Amino acid sequence: MFFNSPLWVGFVLAALLAGLIIFKIRPMLVFALTSAMLFLTGTVSQDVFFNGFVNSALVTLLLLIMCSFAIEKTTYIKSFGQQFFGKNKLVNLIKLCISCSFASGFTNNTAVVSTVMASINQNKDLVPSHLLLPLSYACIAGGTLTLVGTSTNLIVAGFVESAGLNTLSMFSTTPVAVIVLVASLAVMVPAAYFLLPTNKPDNLENNEYFIEAKVGLNSSLINKTVLENGFRNLDALFLAEVIRNDKLISPVDPNFQIQANDKLMFAGDVKDLTTLNKFDGLKVLNDDLASINNNLVQVVITADARISGKTIKQSNFRSLFNATVIGVRRGGQKVTGGLGKVKLKPGDALLLAVGKDFKNRNNLKKNFIVLNDELGNGQFSSSFSKLVIAGFIFSLGMAAVGAISLLKSLLVLLGFYLAVGALSIAEIRRRLPFEIVIIVGSAITVAYAMQSSGLADYISQIILSVSSGYDAFGAFVLLFITTVILTELITNNAAAALVFPIGLTLANHFNADPMPFIMAVAFGASASFLSPFGYQTNLMVYSAGQYKIKDYFKFGLPVSLVYCTTAIYVIPSVYGF
């Protein structure tokens, strides 16, 4: 039957890759459509289609994410980034990389990056561009330390379970990960010291927030020059442009006279935003939300955001999120021409003035990574934080020693957090990442179709022909490299889903232990070091560090080479063929 043939599944797989790489369609939509097509055409059975969404590893991942919501609110996470920064750049890098990589092995690396990034940006003695990219890379490498350190490991564990193999334990990746992490940090610290740019916060060419304010009809600023109004005396803001009757005026001469309805475009530190309120008749975007000083939230646009490619007006931003864009910044690029004309791009950092129900909007995760959590449920007390952390450690410890499965221990922990008030049903419902459920459940269906149709065999034959003469090790190396390339082109979880069935087929061909090939997929899928778009922590630091894409490649290439080389050497030594 045609719909069970490798030709058909190959066509579907090609369409999936085209949607992800060429057309940049959201992964959730692409995978959902792909799995639905395979089901409707009879390529996979009903049981296979639905079993992917109730896979125990996927359920475990969701439980872990839910429990991490409570961990993020403890005093330990909140103060984590404030404890290890001094005056010495090299010492800062060493302490940052070691501490954050270890923390990421046991908790949500997004929370670690967000917390430490805030501390770095608040410390005027630090240069953020020296630290933020190492922070992201250290968290990525550290996430491989345990099964719960990264979603990729848990998703691979789900594929292992679906294939009927022995389940992965909490520390299955640890023997390899420790060596890979040490080697990666050994090159990461000196590479960061010498290769990363010095983008100082007061360097406007590296793009501070771009903030728009409007001069009212009765403002006392009218008919006075820039100099007379005191716009040249601001500490952390600089009047970069003026828009008058849709005409851009830049640079702005000190003797330029301000008129009613002029839009003044300031560049600088958002902490000095309240300074603008002191000028008579000057309003930030002339919006009611912007007049509230304690509701500012910083977000980063995700790689597959629905609003990407649209202007703020075209995206209907206010009605979608009950929020107004106060400022925009974009890596090392200068934003110009007024906020209304700025086309939003992945990695853009937005400063939002938000309404009361902003945090309840279901579309936030689909478009943003929220960098600060003023809208959260607050910080736990010290004693309550100890209770939450103790419960988490006890839960993971019981699973680690085999006293109870990780799924059951996390389920009990979630019930405990709900009982003591560390979490609420409303918070879980709001923040639960349903996209992961769709992607992973669909990916398991795709992986099954690749194996059952024989497509995985065909692709394996290609790998075997390319690696001929090198036996299982050559196929293992090529599988690892393929996974790394796909990770940079699409996403880490999608790459793991597509390569996993090929790895199993290669192991069967050589009658080898599948563990080296499984580890190749797990570690290869986590090797996102060359662009801001392969992993969300890379995207989080993009604008905050004022980086350019070339900075990721220049700094990430030696890290990636050492990470991959070490993993390729160590994995077969720990898990023999």
PDB file of N, CA and C in Angstrom, residues 55 266 356 551 575:
ATOM      1  N   ASN A  55       2.575   9.056  26.455  1.00  0.00           N
ATOM      2  CA  ASN A  55       3.869   8.457  26.765  1.00  0.00           C
ATOM      3  C   ASN A  55       4.310   8.898  28.160  1.00  0.00           C
ATOM      4  N   PHE A 266      13.599  58.171  22.115  1.00  0.00           N
ATOM      5  CA  PHE A 266      14.728  58.121  23.041  1.00  0.00           C
ATOM      6  C   PHE A 266      15.373  56.739  23.006  1.00  0.00           C
ATOM      7  N   LYS A 356      -4.150  44.364  33.692  1.00  0.00           N
ATOM      8  CA  LYS A 356      -4.301  43.427  34.805  1.00  0.00           C
ATOM      9  C   LYS A 356      -4.373  41.971  34.363  1.00  0.00           C
ATOM     10  N   ASP A 551      28.463  36.850  16.527  1.00  0.00           N
ATOM     11  CA  ASP A 551      29.044  36.609  17.852  1.00  0.00           C
ATOM     12  C   ASP A 551      28.766  35.185  18.313  1.00  0.00           C
ATOM     13  N   TYR A 575      29.519   3.711  27.025  1.00  0.00           N
ATOM     14  CA  TYR A 575      28.519   2.754  26.523  1.00  0.00           C
ATOM     15  C   TYR A 575      29.068   2.112  25.249  1.00  0.00           C
TER      16      TYR A 575
END
